[in-house]
């Protein structure tokens, strides 16, 4: 057998390469080495910039760890007031990002995530006030007591320290993260996307000034460079300077951070959420729930991406549901049964549809024969975020809740309720889909660790 050399997929003959590439290849070794040295120097400079920010954040975190609740709450109110006072500056910066995004061809879903109009900014400021009104988790006694030998033992909540957030678009995350981190006694390093750089810069400028005016260290909130992707790598590998990293965004971003990080990471995962309409479902309620879960805000992670309908009610329910979804502007990607029942306008689903987080006015739909089949489908294709069942059968609901592996499971309620504010937590840093340290909406307690405190009276161990 003749051996065949594997060909580099990026390889092209020299005369087929673009002129810039040919010029680069034709440079002498000294020129190429000089170019590499320049790139290495720029990367080293960026690494030092990120690490210097982390060192400042660590100093700020030390001060915040002993800051009383009253001072933190006052700062949160000052931050909210400052955002409203400078709303025009923030909205103007956001409009620059939106204009650039439209020119760059960002999708409607991404533009929605990027948008921060005055009304949404007011909601973000209100979120800071809500956080100020929440109990301070720092110092809370998780458990404790007096041991048989007289030692007093307590496990108490303490700040995590320096928290890094890597996120796409969504400038509201900038404020939510800063507020929650501050209340829990943490400093935060924010690495937003370049698509939101003007919005994030304006927001962080406002927040830092408010912290300074409140007598707290402004370095508790810092924005990292977003022009070079290497800043993410330097953040997630700053072990010893950064205590934990949370990625918020699409599957690609989350996978990259989890794969490259040496700093402990909490996954705030993709939301491929399902609504299962059971055989005994109230079909009017089911239709309301599906429409709300899909259309309320299709670009967020708690939006429903697939609806599963029990075969016993499919003939009655699918045609009316498809009509209602179409009326709301939703494209339905259906299996054979849904295509047959839904009529004209249903797009035949592909294998890819079942695993897709659309973040748009699209939804996949399938008919299943049993509850077991619905659970099996969710097990194979779900992302562990939020799953919902619509049913009047208590046994079916209990079975679904027990068997579906997700951060949140809804019974006769929209997936849209998986949200820190809706759960009474105030703002949140994301929905954790992993099982260690935190799962579900990440509010204040999830931004703390614990410390064991032991009081003795000259005790020694035999």
Short mmCIF file of C-alpha atoms in Angstrom, two decimals:
data_model
loop_
_atom_site.label_atom_id
_atom_site.label_comp_id
_atom_site.label_asym_id
_atom_site.label_seq_id
_atom_site.Cartn_x
_atom_site.Cartn_y
_atom_site.Cartn_z
CA UNK A 1 0.00 0.00 0.00
CA UNK A 2 1.34 3.44 -0.89
CA UNK A 3 1.66 5.79 2.05
CA UNK A 4 -0.24 9.05 1.65
CA UNK A 5 0.95 12.13 3.51
CA UNK A 6 -1.76 13.94 5.50
CA UNK A 7 -2.30 17.43 4.21
CA UNK A 8 -2.70 20.42 6.50
CA UNK A 9 -6.26 21.68 5.89
CA UNK A 10 -4.98 25.26 5.97
CA UNK A 11 -2.15 24.52 3.54
CA UNK A 12 -2.11 26.14 0.14
CA UNK A 13 0.60 26.37 -2.47
CA UNK A 14 2.56 29.62 -2.17
CA UNK A 15 1.17 31.07 -5.40
CA UNK A 16 -2.41 30.41 -4.21
CA UNK A 17 -2.06 32.37 -0.98
CA UNK A 18 -3.20 35.95 -0.60
CA UNK A 19 -0.58 38.65 -1.24
CA UNK A 20 -0.16 39.50 2.45
CA UNK A 21 0.48 35.86 3.29
CA UNK A 22 2.99 35.51 0.42
CA UNK A 23 4.79 38.64 1.59
CA UNK A 24 4.90 37.28 5.14
CA UNK A 25 6.29 33.93 3.95
CA UNK A 26 8.89 35.65 1.80
CA UNK A 27 10.30 37.66 4.67
CA UNK A 28 13.67 36.55 5.90
CA UNK A 29 13.85 34.67 9.21
CA UNK A 30 15.01 37.76 11.11
CA UNK A 31 11.91 39.67 10.02
CA UNK A 32 9.62 36.81 11.02
CA UNK A 33 11.38 36.47 14.37
CA UNK A 34 11.01 40.20 14.99
CA UNK A 35 7.28 39.98 14.26
CA UNK A 36 6.90 37.10 16.68
CA UNK A 37 8.86 38.94 19.33
CA UNK A 38 6.55 41.91 18.91
CA UNK A 39 3.47 39.70 19.30
CA UNK A 40 4.98 38.06 22.37
CA UNK A 41 5.73 41.43 23.92
CA UNK A 42 2.19 42.66 23.32
CA UNK A 43 0.79 39.48 24.87
CA UNK A 44 3.10 39.82 27.87
CA UNK A 45 1.97 43.41 28.29
CA UNK A 46 -1.68 42.38 28.20
CA UNK A 47 -1.02 39.61 30.71
CA UNK A 48 0.58 42.08 33.10
CA UNK A 49 -2.35 44.49 32.62
CA UNK A 50 -4.85 41.76 33.58
CA UNK A 51 -2.75 40.54 36.49
CA UNK A 52 -2.22 44.09 37.78
CA UNK A 53 -6.00 44.57 37.76
CA UNK A 54 -6.35 41.31 39.66
CA UNK A 55 -3.85 42.43 42.28
CA UNK A 56 -5.77 45.68 42.75
CA UNK A 57 -8.98 43.69 42.99
CA UNK A 58 -7.48 41.44 45.66
CA UNK A 59 -6.58 44.46 47.75
CA UNK A 60 -10.11 45.83 47.29
CA UNK A 61 -11.62 42.46 48.22
CA UNK A 62 -9.68 42.50 51.47
CA UNK A 63 -11.24 45.83 52.38
CA UNK A 64 -14.74 44.74 51.36
CA UNK A 65 -14.52 41.56 53.43
CA UNK A 66 -14.69 43.64 56.61
CA UNK A 67 -17.01 46.38 55.31
CA UNK A 68 -20.27 46.51 57.32
CA UNK A 69 -23.58 45.94 55.61
CA UNK A 70 -24.72 49.55 56.06
CA UNK A 71 -21.77 50.85 54.06
CA UNK A 72 -22.29 48.31 51.28
CA UNK A 73 -26.02 49.06 51.07
CA UNK A 74 -25.39 52.80 50.96
CA UNK A 75 -22.94 52.27 48.10
CA UNK A 76 -25.49 50.20 46.19
CA UNK A 77 -28.07 52.97 46.50
CA UNK A 78 -25.46 55.52 45.40
CA UNK A 79 -24.64 53.35 42.38
CA UNK A 80 -28.33 53.18 41.44
CA UNK A 81 -28.71 56.96 41.80
CA UNK A 82 -25.60 57.56 39.70
CA UNK A 83 -26.83 55.32 36.89
CA UNK A 84 -30.06 57.29 36.63
CA UNK A 85 -28.26 60.62 36.91
CA UNK A 86 -25.99 59.70 34.02
CA UNK A 87 -28.54 57.68 32.07
CA UNK A 88 -28.13 59.82 28.96
CA UNK A 89 -24.39 59.08 28.85
CA UNK A 90 -24.99 55.35 29.21
CA UNK A 91 -27.77 55.24 26.61
CA UNK A 92 -25.65 57.26 24.17
CA UNK A 93 -22.75 54.82 24.61
CA UNK A 94 -25.14 51.90 24.13
CA UNK A 95 -26.48 53.43 20.91
CA UNK A 96 -22.92 53.50 19.55
CA UNK A 97 -22.59 49.79 20.29
CA UNK A 98 -25.97 49.03 18.72
CA UNK A 99 -25.09 50.97 15.58
CA UNK A 100 -21.80 49.12 15.27
CA UNK A 101 -23.60 45.84 15.89
CA UNK A 102 -26.11 46.49 13.15
CA UNK A 103 -23.30 47.39 10.76
CA UNK A 104 -21.52 44.17 11.73
CA UNK A 105 -24.63 42.11 10.99
CA UNK A 106 -25.43 40.99 14.54
CA UNK A 107 -28.59 38.91 14.80
CA UNK A 108 -31.80 40.30 16.21
CA UNK A 109 -31.30 38.14 19.30
CA UNK A 110 -27.82 39.54 19.95
CA UNK A 111 -28.96 43.10 19.36
CA UNK A 112 -31.74 42.56 21.90
CA UNK A 113 -29.21 41.33 24.44
CA UNK A 114 -26.98 44.30 23.68
CA UNK A 115 -29.72 46.92 23.99
CA UNK A 116 -29.85 49.03 27.15
CA UNK A 117 -32.58 51.65 26.62
CA UNK A 118 -33.56 54.04 29.39
CA UNK A 119 -36.40 51.83 30.61
CA UNK A 120 -34.14 48.78 30.89
CA UNK A 121 -31.46 50.87 32.60
CA UNK A 122 -34.04 51.97 35.17
CA UNK A 123 -34.81 48.31 35.82
CA UNK A 124 -31.11 47.60 36.29
CA UNK A 125 -30.83 50.44 38.81
CA UNK A 126 -33.90 49.13 40.62
CA UNK A 127 -32.15 45.76 40.81
CA UNK A 128 -29.31 47.35 42.76
CA UNK A 129 -31.81 48.71 45.28
CA UNK A 130 -33.37 45.28 45.61
CA UNK A 131 -29.93 43.80 46.32
CA UNK A 132 -29.35 46.49 48.96
CA UNK A 133 -32.51 45.33 50.70
CA UNK A 134 -31.50 41.69 50.78
CA UNK A 135 -29.86 40.11 53.85
CA UNK A 136 -26.07 40.25 53.87
CA UNK A 137 -24.82 36.67 53.53
CA UNK A 138 -21.39 37.47 54.97
CA UNK A 139 -21.15 36.26 58.54
CA UNK A 140 -24.25 34.09 58.35
CA UNK A 141 -23.85 30.99 60.49
CA UNK A 142 -24.51 27.95 58.31
CA UNK A 143 -24.25 25.49 61.18
CA UNK A 144 -22.51 25.10 64.49
CA UNK A 145 -22.73 24.18 68.13
CA UNK A 146 -20.75 23.20 71.18
CA UNK A 147 -18.78 19.97 70.98
CA UNK A 148 -18.61 17.46 73.80
CA UNK A 149 -15.16 18.78 74.76
CA UNK A 150 -16.46 22.33 75.11
CA UNK A 151 -15.13 23.73 71.83
CA UNK A 152 -17.51 26.19 70.16
CA UNK A 153 -17.71 25.42 66.45
CA UNK A 154 -19.31 27.56 63.74
CA UNK A 155 -19.32 27.46 59.95
CA UNK A 156 -19.89 30.99 58.62
CA UNK A 157 -20.24 32.51 55.17
CA UNK A 158 -17.31 34.56 53.85
CA UNK A 159 -16.71 36.29 50.50
CA UNK A 160 -15.17 34.33 47.64
CA UNK A 161 -12.65 37.14 47.09
CA UNK A 162 -11.93 38.10 43.46
CA UNK A 163 -14.56 37.00 40.96
CA UNK A 164 -13.97 37.14 37.21
CA UNK A 165 -16.94 37.38 34.86
CA UNK A 166 -16.59 36.65 31.13
CA UNK A 167 -19.74 37.52 29.22
CA UNK A 168 -21.14 38.35 25.79
CA UNK A 169 -23.18 41.46 24.90
CA UNK A 170 -25.74 42.08 27.72
CA UNK A 171 -24.30 45.21 29.39
CA UNK A 172 -26.87 44.79 32.17
CA UNK A 173 -24.63 41.96 33.43
CA UNK A 174 -21.99 44.61 34.15
CA UNK A 175 -24.22 46.23 36.77
CA UNK A 176 -25.78 43.03 38.10
CA UNK A 177 -22.36 41.48 38.63
CA UNK A 178 -20.94 44.57 40.31
CA UNK A 179 -23.91 44.89 42.66
CA UNK A 180 -24.07 41.27 43.72
CA UNK A 181 -20.31 41.00 44.11
CA UNK A 182 -20.21 44.11 46.29
CA UNK A 183 -23.03 42.97 48.58
CA UNK A 184 -21.30 39.60 49.07
CA UNK A 185 -18.00 41.34 49.85
CA UNK A 186 -16.24 40.44 46.60
CA UNK A 187 -14.27 42.41 44.04
CA UNK A 188 -15.16 41.76 40.41
CA UNK A 189 -13.15 41.72 37.19
CA UNK A 190 -15.44 42.22 34.21
CA UNK A 191 -14.46 41.00 30.78
CA UNK A 192 -17.34 41.90 28.49
CA UNK A 193 -17.50 41.52 24.73
CA UNK A 194 -16.04 44.04 22.35
CA UNK A 195 -19.54 44.51 20.92
CA UNK A 196 -20.55 46.20 24.20
CA UNK A 197 -17.31 48.01 24.94
CA UNK A 198 -18.74 51.55 24.93
CA UNK A 199 -21.72 50.55 27.09
CA UNK A 200 -19.57 48.67 29.57
CA UNK A 201 -17.00 51.46 29.80
CA UNK A 202 -19.72 54.01 30.53
CA UNK A 203 -21.36 51.79 33.15
CA UNK A 204 -18.11 50.93 34.94
CA UNK A 205 -17.10 54.59 34.98
CA UNK A 206 -20.36 55.44 36.74
CA UNK A 207 -20.07 52.56 39.20
CA UNK A 208 -16.45 53.27 40.13
CA UNK A 209 -17.21 56.95 40.76
CA UNK A 210 -20.13 55.96 42.99
CA UNK A 211 -17.92 53.59 44.96
CA UNK A 212 -15.30 56.30 45.42
CA UNK A 213 -17.95 58.77 46.60
CA UNK A 214 -19.22 56.11 49.03
CA UNK A 215 -15.80 55.69 50.61
CA UNK A 216 -15.27 52.20 49.19
CA UNK A 217 -12.40 51.10 46.92
CA UNK A 218 -13.25 51.76 43.25
CA UNK A 219 -11.03 48.84 42.27
CA UNK A 220 -13.77 46.57 43.58
CA UNK A 221 -15.21 46.97 40.04
CA UNK A 222 -12.82 46.86 37.09
CA UNK A 223 -13.29 46.41 33.35
CA UNK A 224 -10.70 44.34 31.50
CA UNK A 225 -9.70 44.96 27.87
CA UNK A 226 -12.08 43.38 25.36
CA UNK A 227 -10.28 44.13 22.09
CA UNK A 228 -7.98 41.10 22.35
CA UNK A 229 -9.33 37.64 23.15
CA UNK A 230 -6.09 36.86 24.96
CA UNK A 231 -7.35 38.89 27.92
CA UNK A 232 -9.83 36.07 28.61
CA UNK A 233 -6.99 33.53 28.68
CA UNK A 234 -4.96 35.68 31.05
CA UNK A 235 -7.96 36.10 33.36
CA UNK A 236 -8.95 32.44 33.53
CA UNK A 237 -5.36 31.32 34.14
CA UNK A 238 -4.60 33.88 36.87
CA UNK A 239 -4.61 31.22 39.56
CA UNK A 240 -3.68 32.68 42.92
CA UNK A 241 -4.93 36.13 41.90
CA UNK A 242 -8.50 35.29 40.86
CA UNK A 243 -10.61 33.01 43.06
CA UNK A 244 -13.35 31.97 40.65
CA UNK A 245 -14.47 32.67 37.07
CA UNK A 246 -18.03 32.63 35.73
CA UNK A 247 -18.59 32.54 31.97
CA UNK A 248 -21.94 33.87 30.71
CA UNK A 249 -22.82 33.46 27.05
CA UNK A 250 -23.13 30.92 24.29
CA UNK A 251 -21.88 27.36 24.28
CA UNK A 252 -18.64 28.32 22.51
CA UNK A 253 -17.65 30.88 25.13
CA UNK A 254 -18.52 28.61 28.04
CA UNK A 255 -16.69 25.61 26.57
CA UNK A 256 -13.58 27.70 25.87
CA UNK A 257 -13.43 29.10 29.40
CA UNK A 258 -14.04 25.74 31.06
CA UNK A 259 -11.44 24.06 28.85
CA UNK A 260 -8.70 26.68 29.28
CA UNK A 261 -9.23 27.82 32.87
CA UNK A 262 -6.88 26.94 35.69
CA UNK A 263 -8.93 29.16 38.00
CA UNK A 264 -11.99 27.35 39.46
CA UNK A 265 -14.96 27.88 37.15
CA UNK A 266 -18.72 27.86 37.64
CA UNK A 267 -20.58 27.10 34.42
CA UNK A 268 -23.62 29.22 33.71
CA UNK A 269 -24.80 27.02 30.94
CA UNK A 270 -26.73 27.04 27.73
CA UNK A 271 -30.52 27.01 28.03
CA UNK A 272 -31.98 24.34 25.76
CA UNK A 273 -35.24 24.34 27.74
CA UNK A 274 -38.28 22.11 27.10
CA UNK A 275 -42.00 22.30 27.83
CA UNK A 276 -43.71 18.91 27.96
CA UNK A 277 -47.50 18.92 27.51
CA UNK A 278 -48.78 15.78 29.22
CA UNK A 279 -51.86 13.71 28.33
CA UNK A 280 -53.89 15.29 31.13
CA UNK A 281 -52.76 18.87 30.60
CA UNK A 282 -55.14 21.83 30.70
CA UNK A 283 -54.57 22.72 27.05
CA UNK A 284 -55.51 26.39 27.42
CA UNK A 285 -52.93 26.73 30.20
CA UNK A 286 -50.42 24.75 28.14
CA UNK A 287 -50.77 27.13 25.21
CA UNK A 288 -50.30 30.17 27.45
CA UNK A 289 -47.24 28.61 29.06
CA UNK A 290 -45.59 27.66 25.76
CA UNK A 291 -46.23 31.10 24.25
CA UNK A 292 -44.87 32.86 27.32
CA UNK A 293 -41.84 30.60 27.58
CA UNK A 294 -40.98 31.15 23.93
CA UNK A 295 -42.00 34.72 23.12
CA UNK A 296 -41.60 36.73 26.33
CA UNK A 297 -37.90 37.24 25.63
CA UNK A 298 -36.65 34.68 23.12
CA UNK A 299 -33.03 35.81 23.40
CA UNK A 300 -32.53 34.78 27.04
CA UNK A 301 -31.39 31.43 28.40
CA UNK A 302 -34.67 30.56 30.14
CA UNK A 303 -36.69 30.75 26.92
CA UNK A 304 -38.23 27.47 25.76
CA UNK A 305 -36.56 25.98 22.69
CA UNK A 306 -38.56 22.72 22.34
CA UNK A 307 -42.14 21.71 23.07
CA UNK A 308 -43.03 18.03 23.48
CA UNK A 309 -46.68 16.98 23.18
CA UNK A 310 -48.19 13.70 24.38
CA UNK A 311 -49.71 11.73 21.53
CA UNK A 312 -53.05 11.47 23.37
CA UNK A 313 -53.66 15.22 22.96
CA UNK A 314 -51.57 15.93 19.87
CA UNK A 315 -54.43 15.94 17.34
CA UNK A 316 -56.35 18.44 19.43
CA UNK A 317 -53.49 20.58 20.68
CA UNK A 318 -50.83 20.75 17.96
CA UNK A 319 -52.93 22.59 15.30
CA UNK A 320 -54.06 25.31 17.74
CA UNK A 321 -50.59 25.68 19.27
CA UNK A 322 -48.91 25.96 15.87
CA UNK A 323 -51.45 28.59 14.80
CA UNK A 324 -50.86 30.58 17.98
CA UNK A 325 -47.08 30.36 17.58
CA UNK A 326 -47.27 31.45 13.95
CA UNK A 327 -49.48 34.38 14.96
CA UNK A 328 -46.77 35.39 17.42
CA UNK A 329 -44.13 35.25 14.67
CA UNK A 330 -42.56 31.97 15.78
CA UNK A 331 -41.23 29.48 13.23
CA UNK A 332 -42.03 25.89 14.25
CA UNK A 333 -39.52 23.15 13.41
CA UNK A 334 -41.54 19.97 13.76
CA UNK A 335 -41.07 16.23 13.57
CA UNK A 336 -43.21 14.23 11.12
CA UNK A 337 -46.24 14.17 13.41
CA UNK A 338 -46.11 17.93 14.01
CA UNK A 339 -45.65 18.61 10.29
CA UNK A 340 -48.70 16.46 9.54
CA UNK A 341 -50.87 18.03 12.26
CA UNK A 342 -49.60 21.60 12.10
CA UNK A 343 -50.26 22.16 8.44
CA UNK A 344 -48.56 24.56 6.08
CA UNK A 345 -45.76 26.63 7.53
CA UNK A 346 -44.21 24.00 9.80
CA UNK A 347 -40.57 23.44 8.90
CA UNK A 348 -39.36 19.85 8.98
CA UNK A 349 -36.99 19.50 11.94
CA UNK A 350 -33.47 18.17 11.51
CA UNK A 351 -31.41 16.29 14.09
CA UNK A 352 -29.63 19.56 14.81
CA UNK A 353 -32.83 21.30 15.85
CA UNK A 354 -33.24 19.19 18.99
CA UNK A 355 -29.89 20.42 20.33
CA UNK A 356 -30.21 24.05 19.28
CA UNK A 357 -30.55 26.99 21.63
CA UNK A 358 -32.22 29.26 19.07
CA UNK A 359 -32.38 32.47 21.15
CA UNK A 360 -34.83 33.65 18.49
CA UNK A 361 -38.46 33.24 17.46
CA UNK A 362 -37.96 29.58 16.56
CA UNK A 363 -39.06 26.48 18.43
CA UNK A 364 -38.66 22.74 17.85
CA UNK A 365 -41.73 20.55 18.37
CA UNK A 366 -42.28 16.81 18.62
CA UNK A 367 -44.99 14.34 19.56
CA UNK A 368 -44.06 11.69 22.16
CA UNK A 369 -45.98 8.56 23.07
CA UNK A 370 -45.35 8.56 26.81
CA UNK A 371 -43.96 10.51 29.73
CA UNK A 372 -40.99 8.16 29.60
CA UNK A 373 -40.32 9.23 26.02
CA UNK A 374 -40.46 12.89 27.01
CA UNK A 375 -37.97 12.34 29.83
CA UNK A 376 -35.71 10.35 27.50
CA UNK A 377 -35.78 13.16 24.92
CA UNK A 378 -34.92 15.76 27.55
CA UNK A 379 -32.15 13.56 28.96
CA UNK A 380 -30.57 13.27 25.51
CA UNK A 381 -30.98 16.85 24.32
CA UNK A 382 -31.48 19.08 27.38
CA UNK A 383 -28.76 21.30 28.79
CA UNK A 384 -29.64 20.94 32.47
CA UNK A 385 -31.08 24.46 32.72
CA UNK A 386 -34.89 24.47 33.06
CA UNK A 387 -37.54 21.91 32.10
CA UNK A 388 -41.32 22.20 32.46
CA UNK A 389 -44.31 19.86 32.53
CA UNK A 390 -47.93 20.90 32.05
CA UNK A 391 -50.24 18.31 33.62
CA UNK A 392 -53.14 17.79 36.02
CA UNK A 393 -51.80 14.36 37.01
CA UNK A 394 -49.93 14.72 40.30
CA UNK A 395 -48.20 11.35 39.85
CA UNK A 396 -46.96 12.37 36.41
CA UNK A 397 -45.69 15.67 37.78
CA UNK A 398 -43.84 13.97 40.64
CA UNK A 399 -42.29 11.45 38.25
CA UNK A 400 -41.14 14.21 35.89
CA UNK A 401 -39.68 16.30 38.72
CA UNK A 402 -37.81 13.32 40.17
CA UNK A 403 -36.39 12.04 36.89
CA UNK A 404 -35.48 15.19 34.96
CA UNK A 405 -31.93 16.33 35.73
CA UNK A 406 -32.00 20.14 35.58
CA UNK A 407 -31.20 23.15 37.73
CA UNK A 408 -34.90 24.05 37.80
CA UNK A 409 -38.05 22.05 37.04
CA UNK A 410 -41.40 23.78 36.55
CA UNK A 411 -44.84 22.24 37.08
CA UNK A 412 -47.60 24.12 35.28
CA UNK A 413 -45.44 27.23 34.98
CA UNK A 414 -43.34 28.90 32.29
CA UNK A 415 -39.59 28.28 32.03
CA UNK A 416 -39.26 32.09 32.13
CA UNK A 417 -39.54 31.97 35.93
CA UNK A 418 -36.00 30.63 36.30
CA UNK A 419 -34.53 33.97 37.22
CA UNK A 420 -32.88 35.36 40.31
CA UNK A 421 -35.33 38.22 40.62
CA UNK A 422 -38.34 35.92 40.21
CA UNK A 423 -36.90 33.61 42.88
CA UNK A 424 -36.61 36.54 45.29
CA UNK A 425 -32.82 36.76 45.05
CA UNK A 426 -32.66 40.19 43.44
CA UNK A 427 -30.28 40.29 40.50
CA UNK A 428 -28.29 37.19 39.61
CA UNK A 429 -24.96 36.40 38.02
CA UNK A 430 -26.37 33.63 35.87
CA UNK A 431 -28.00 30.22 36.00
CA UNK A 432 -25.49 27.59 37.04
CA UNK A 433 -26.05 24.25 35.29
CA UNK A 434 -23.30 22.42 37.12
CA UNK A 435 -23.67 20.61 40.42
CA UNK A 436 -20.70 21.68 42.52
CA UNK A 437 -20.80 24.78 44.71
CA UNK A 438 -23.88 26.31 43.06
CA UNK A 439 -26.81 25.23 40.89
CA UNK A 440 -29.60 27.36 39.47
CA UNK A 441 -29.81 31.17 39.81
CA UNK A 442 -26.63 32.51 41.39
CA UNK A 443 -27.63 35.03 44.00
CA UNK A 444 -25.81 36.31 47.06
CA UNK A 445 -25.28 33.06 49.00
CA UNK A 446 -23.77 31.46 45.87
CA UNK A 447 -21.16 34.24 45.81
CA UNK A 448 -19.77 33.19 49.17
CA UNK A 449 -17.70 30.36 50.55
CA UNK A 450 -17.51 29.28 54.18
CA UNK A 451 -14.99 29.38 56.97
CA UNK A 452 -14.86 27.22 60.11
CA UNK A 453 -14.35 29.19 63.33
CA UNK A 454 -13.42 27.29 66.48
CA UNK A 455 -13.36 28.91 69.93
CA UNK A 456 -11.57 27.15 72.75
CA UNK A 457 -10.35 27.86 76.23
CA UNK A 458 -6.82 26.53 76.22
CA UNK A 459 -7.95 23.28 74.57
CA UNK A 460 -5.28 20.85 73.42
CA UNK A 461 -5.84 17.61 71.56
CA UNK A 462 -4.88 14.39 73.34
#
